[in-house]
Short mmCIF file of C-alpha atoms in Angstrom, two decimals:
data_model
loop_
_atom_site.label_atom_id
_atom_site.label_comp_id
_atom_site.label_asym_id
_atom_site.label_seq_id
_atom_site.Cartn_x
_atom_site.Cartn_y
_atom_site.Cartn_z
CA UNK G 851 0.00 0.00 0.00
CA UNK G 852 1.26 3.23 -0.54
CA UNK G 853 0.81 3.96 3.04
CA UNK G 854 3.50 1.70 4.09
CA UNK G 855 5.88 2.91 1.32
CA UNK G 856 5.33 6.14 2.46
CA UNK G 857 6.53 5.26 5.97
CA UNK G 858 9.35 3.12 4.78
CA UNK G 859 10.60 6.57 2.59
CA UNK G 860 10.36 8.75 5.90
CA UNK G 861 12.08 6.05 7.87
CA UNK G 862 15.05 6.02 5.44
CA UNK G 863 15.32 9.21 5.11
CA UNK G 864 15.33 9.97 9.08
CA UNK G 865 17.55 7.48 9.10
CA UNK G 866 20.19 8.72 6.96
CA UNK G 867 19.82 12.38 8.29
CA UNK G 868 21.03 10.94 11.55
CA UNK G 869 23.57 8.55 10.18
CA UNK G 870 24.79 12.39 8.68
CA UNK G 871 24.25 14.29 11.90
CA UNK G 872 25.98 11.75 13.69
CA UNK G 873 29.19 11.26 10.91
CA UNK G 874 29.50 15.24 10.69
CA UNK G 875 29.54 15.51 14.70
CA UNK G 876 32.68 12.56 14.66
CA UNK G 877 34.47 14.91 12.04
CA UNK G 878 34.20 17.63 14.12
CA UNK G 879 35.18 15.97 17.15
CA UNK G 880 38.27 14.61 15.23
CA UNK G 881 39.18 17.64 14.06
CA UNK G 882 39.14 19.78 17.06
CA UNK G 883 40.26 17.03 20.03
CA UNK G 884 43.56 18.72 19.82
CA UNK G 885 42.51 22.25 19.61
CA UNK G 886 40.26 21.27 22.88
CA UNK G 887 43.30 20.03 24.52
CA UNK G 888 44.91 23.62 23.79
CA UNK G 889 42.19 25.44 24.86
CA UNK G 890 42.67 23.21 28.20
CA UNK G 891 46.19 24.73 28.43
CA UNK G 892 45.12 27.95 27.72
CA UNK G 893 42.89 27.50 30.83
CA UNK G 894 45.44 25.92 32.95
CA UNK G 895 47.70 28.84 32.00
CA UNK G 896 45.14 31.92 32.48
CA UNK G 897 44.18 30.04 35.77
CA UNK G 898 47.80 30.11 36.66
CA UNK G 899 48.62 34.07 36.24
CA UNK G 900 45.67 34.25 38.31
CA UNK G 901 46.90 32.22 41.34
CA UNK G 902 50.21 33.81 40.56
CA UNK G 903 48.60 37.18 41.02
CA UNK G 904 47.10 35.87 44.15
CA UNK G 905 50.20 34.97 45.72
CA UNK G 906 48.87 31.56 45.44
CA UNK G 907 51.93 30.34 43.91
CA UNK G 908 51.81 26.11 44.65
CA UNK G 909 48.65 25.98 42.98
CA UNK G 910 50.08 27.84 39.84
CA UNK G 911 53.09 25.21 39.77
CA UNK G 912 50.11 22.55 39.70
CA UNK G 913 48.31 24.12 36.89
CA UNK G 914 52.04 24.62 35.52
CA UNK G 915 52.44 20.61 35.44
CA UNK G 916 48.83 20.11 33.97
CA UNK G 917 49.59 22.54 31.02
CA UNK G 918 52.93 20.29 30.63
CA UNK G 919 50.55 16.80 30.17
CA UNK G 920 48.25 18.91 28.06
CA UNK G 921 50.68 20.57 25.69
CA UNK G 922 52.44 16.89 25.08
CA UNK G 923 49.36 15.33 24.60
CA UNK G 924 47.52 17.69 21.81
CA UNK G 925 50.78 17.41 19.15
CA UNK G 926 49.88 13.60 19.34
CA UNK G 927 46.72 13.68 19.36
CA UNK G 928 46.40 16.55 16.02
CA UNK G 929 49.02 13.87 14.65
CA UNK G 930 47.53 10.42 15.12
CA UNK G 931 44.25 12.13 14.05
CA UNK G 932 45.81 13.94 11.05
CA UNK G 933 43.46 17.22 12.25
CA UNK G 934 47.12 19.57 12.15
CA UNK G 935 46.06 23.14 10.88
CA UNK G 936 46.99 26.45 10.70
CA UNK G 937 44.85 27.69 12.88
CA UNK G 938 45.38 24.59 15.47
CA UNK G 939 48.96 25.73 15.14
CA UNK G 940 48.38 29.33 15.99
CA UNK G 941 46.38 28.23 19.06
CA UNK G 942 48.48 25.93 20.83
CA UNK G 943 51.57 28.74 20.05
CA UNK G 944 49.21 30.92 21.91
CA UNK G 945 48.26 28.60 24.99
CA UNK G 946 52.29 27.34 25.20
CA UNK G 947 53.16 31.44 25.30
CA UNK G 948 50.24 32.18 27.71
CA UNK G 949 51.29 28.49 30.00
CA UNK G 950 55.18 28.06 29.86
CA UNK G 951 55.71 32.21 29.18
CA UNK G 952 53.33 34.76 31.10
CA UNK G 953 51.91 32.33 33.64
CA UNK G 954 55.58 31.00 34.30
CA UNK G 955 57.42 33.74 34.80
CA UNK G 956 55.54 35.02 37.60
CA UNK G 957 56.58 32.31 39.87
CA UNK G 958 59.85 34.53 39.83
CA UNK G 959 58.22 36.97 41.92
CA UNK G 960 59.39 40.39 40.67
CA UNK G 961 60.78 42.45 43.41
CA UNK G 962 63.30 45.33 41.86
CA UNK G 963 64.61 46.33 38.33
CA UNK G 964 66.87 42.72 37.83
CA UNK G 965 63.92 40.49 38.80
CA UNK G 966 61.81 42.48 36.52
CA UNK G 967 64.48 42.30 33.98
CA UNK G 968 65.09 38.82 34.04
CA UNK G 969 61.03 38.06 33.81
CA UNK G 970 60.87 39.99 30.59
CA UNK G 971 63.77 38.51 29.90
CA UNK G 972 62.55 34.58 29.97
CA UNK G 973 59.09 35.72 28.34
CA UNK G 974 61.39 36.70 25.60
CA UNK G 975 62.98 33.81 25.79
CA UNK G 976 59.71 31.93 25.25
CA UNK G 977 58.58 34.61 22.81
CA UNK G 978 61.61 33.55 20.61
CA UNK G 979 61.67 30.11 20.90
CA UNK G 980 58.27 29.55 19.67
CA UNK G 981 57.97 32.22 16.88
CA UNK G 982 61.66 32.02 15.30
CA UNK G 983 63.33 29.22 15.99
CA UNK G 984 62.73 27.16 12.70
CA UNK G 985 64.75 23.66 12.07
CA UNK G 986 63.07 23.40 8.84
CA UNK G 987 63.78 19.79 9.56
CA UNK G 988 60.34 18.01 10.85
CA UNK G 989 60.31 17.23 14.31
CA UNK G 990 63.15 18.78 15.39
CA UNK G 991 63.52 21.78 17.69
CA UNK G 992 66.13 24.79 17.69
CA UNK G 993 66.20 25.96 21.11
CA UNK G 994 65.15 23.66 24.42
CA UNK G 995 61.22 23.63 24.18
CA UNK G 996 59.60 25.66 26.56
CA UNK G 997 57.34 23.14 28.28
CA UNK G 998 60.28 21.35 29.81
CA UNK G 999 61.87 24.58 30.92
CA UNK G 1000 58.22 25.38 32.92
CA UNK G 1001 57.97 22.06 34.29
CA UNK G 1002 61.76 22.37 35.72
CA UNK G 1003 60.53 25.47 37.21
CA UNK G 1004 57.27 24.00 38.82
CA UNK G 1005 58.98 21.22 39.98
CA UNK G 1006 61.95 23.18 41.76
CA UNK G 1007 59.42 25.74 43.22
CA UNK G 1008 57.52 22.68 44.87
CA UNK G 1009 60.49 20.90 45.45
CA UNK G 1010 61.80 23.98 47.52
CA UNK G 1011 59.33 25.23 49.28
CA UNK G 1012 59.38 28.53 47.12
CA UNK G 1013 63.05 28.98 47.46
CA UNK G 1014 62.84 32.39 45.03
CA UNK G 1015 66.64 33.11 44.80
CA UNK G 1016 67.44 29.30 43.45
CA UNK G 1017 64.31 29.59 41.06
CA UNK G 1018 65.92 32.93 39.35
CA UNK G 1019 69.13 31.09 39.07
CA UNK G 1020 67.01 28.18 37.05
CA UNK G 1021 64.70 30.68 35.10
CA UNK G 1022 67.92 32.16 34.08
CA UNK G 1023 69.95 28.76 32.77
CA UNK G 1024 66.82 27.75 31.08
CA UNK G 1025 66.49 31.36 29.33
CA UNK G 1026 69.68 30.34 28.12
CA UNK G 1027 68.80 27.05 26.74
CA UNK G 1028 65.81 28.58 25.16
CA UNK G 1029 67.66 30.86 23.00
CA UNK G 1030 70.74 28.50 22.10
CA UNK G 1031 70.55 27.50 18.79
CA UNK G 1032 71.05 23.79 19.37
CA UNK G 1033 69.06 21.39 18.24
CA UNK G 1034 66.53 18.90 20.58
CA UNK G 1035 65.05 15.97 19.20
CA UNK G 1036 60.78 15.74 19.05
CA UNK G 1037 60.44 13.85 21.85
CA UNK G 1038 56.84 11.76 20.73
CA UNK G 1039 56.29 10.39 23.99
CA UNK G 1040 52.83 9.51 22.70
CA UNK G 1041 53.79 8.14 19.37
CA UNK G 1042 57.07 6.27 20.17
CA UNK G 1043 58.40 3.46 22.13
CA UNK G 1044 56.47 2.02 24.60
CA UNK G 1045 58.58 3.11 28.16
CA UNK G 1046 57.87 6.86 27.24
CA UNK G 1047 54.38 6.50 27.04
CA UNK G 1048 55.02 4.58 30.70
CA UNK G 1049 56.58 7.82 31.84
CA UNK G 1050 53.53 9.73 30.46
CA UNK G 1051 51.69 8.08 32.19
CA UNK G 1052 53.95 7.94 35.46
CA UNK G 1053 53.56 11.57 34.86
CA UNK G 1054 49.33 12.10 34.83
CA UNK G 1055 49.23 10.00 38.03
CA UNK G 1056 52.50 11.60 40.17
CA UNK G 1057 50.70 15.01 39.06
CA UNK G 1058 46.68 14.38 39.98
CA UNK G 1059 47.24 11.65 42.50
CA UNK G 1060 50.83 11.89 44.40
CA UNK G 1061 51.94 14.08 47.03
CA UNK G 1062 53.78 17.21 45.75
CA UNK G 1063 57.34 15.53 46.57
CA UNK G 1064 56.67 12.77 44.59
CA UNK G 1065 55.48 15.00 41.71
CA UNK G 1066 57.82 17.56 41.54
CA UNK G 1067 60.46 14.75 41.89
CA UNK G 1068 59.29 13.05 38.80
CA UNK G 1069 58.91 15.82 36.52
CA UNK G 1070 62.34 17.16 37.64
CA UNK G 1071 63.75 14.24 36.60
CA UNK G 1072 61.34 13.73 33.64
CA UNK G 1073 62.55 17.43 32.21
CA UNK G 1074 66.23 17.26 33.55
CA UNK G 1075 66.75 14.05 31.63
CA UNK G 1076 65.18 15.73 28.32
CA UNK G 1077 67.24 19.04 28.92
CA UNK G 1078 70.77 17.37 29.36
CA UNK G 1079 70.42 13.84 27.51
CA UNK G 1080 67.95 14.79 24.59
CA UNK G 1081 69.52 12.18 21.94
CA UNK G 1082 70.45 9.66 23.65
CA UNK G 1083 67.57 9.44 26.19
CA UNK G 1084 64.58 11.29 24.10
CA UNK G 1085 65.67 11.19 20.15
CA UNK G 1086 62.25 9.53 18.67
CA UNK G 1087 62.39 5.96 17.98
CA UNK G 1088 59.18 4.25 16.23
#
């Protein structure tokens, strides 16, 4: 009867308008899970300057070692996805100046005209390293990448109770990393052998779970062993 065709026709095509919907909300989703993730670290780092500004400082170094799982995690993620863009690009620049610059530096706690200096001085740093420094070899950094240089910083602050003078000393070395020309290897914890996705993952459960010796421990030694052994500890091996 024609009735029933009529039904099977609006049945179909309901159907197949969701089967759409649901395939166009998937694309989406694949193509903006890693801009997600930077707009996470973007958060973390805002949230940061704020406790910074608040004199809240151990809860900035927490949200300092989030942004670090975050910013490692959305490269492999817009990679295993294929969902790399421009504007994806521009964003987590933007979220890595905003995490590992701005809300960074102001765990140095500015006191005079040198502390103020050597602030500006590191958000240079950070500045340079992410908007000059150019391998043109894929993968491969010119300059020590900023994350680990924040997540040295977080770690020592915990580590020390807020020992300021011995955090200006490290902001300083690191500055100095960040604008050497040298290369560092991508690291791809994500994407490469199986004991650095271990330490990943060592790393989301010392930060969220452990006590803060245990974290800033880890990611001390996590970011020390990067810094001073990147090719023979971290160079990328599929």
């Amino acid at each position: 009867p024609w009735w029933v065709a009529g039904i099977f026709q609006s049945t179909k095509k309901l159907f197949l308008s969701e089967r759409a919907g649901w395939g166009r909300t998937l694309e989406f989703i694949r193509k903006n899970a890693a801009n997600g993730l930077s707009v996470a670290n973007l958060v973390a780092g805002l949230s940061s300057v704020l406790c910074s500004l608040n004199r809240q400082y151990q809860h900035s170094c927490w949200l300092l070692l989030i942004g670090f799982l975050l910013d490692l995690a959305d490269g492999a993620v817009a990679r295993q996805l294929d969902a790399c863009s421009a504007l994806g690009a521009k964003l987590d620049d933007f979220a890595d100046f905003t995490t590992f610059g701005l809300a960074t530096a102001l765990l140095l706690q500015p006191q005079g005209v040198v502390d103020g200096l050597l602030t500006i001085a590191y958000v240079m740093a950070v500045f340079a390293r992410l908007c000059f420094f150019s391998t043109g070899i894929p993968f491969t950094y010119r300059g020590l990448p900023c994350p680990y240089a924040s997540s040295l910083l977080a770690g020592t602050f915990l580590l020390t109770a807020g020992n300021v003078t011995l955090l200006r000393i490290t902001a300083f070395v690191m500055t100095l990393f960040m604008v050497d020309q040298g290369s560092y290897p991508h690291d791809k914890v994500l994407e490469s052998q199986l004991w650095k996705k271990v330490v990943y993952a060592g790393g989301v459960v010392a930060v969220l779970f452990s006590p803060a010796v245990v974290a800033s421990v880890y990611c001390l030694a996590w970011s020390t062993s990067y810094i001073v052994f990147p090719f023979a500890i971290w160079s990328c091996k599929a």
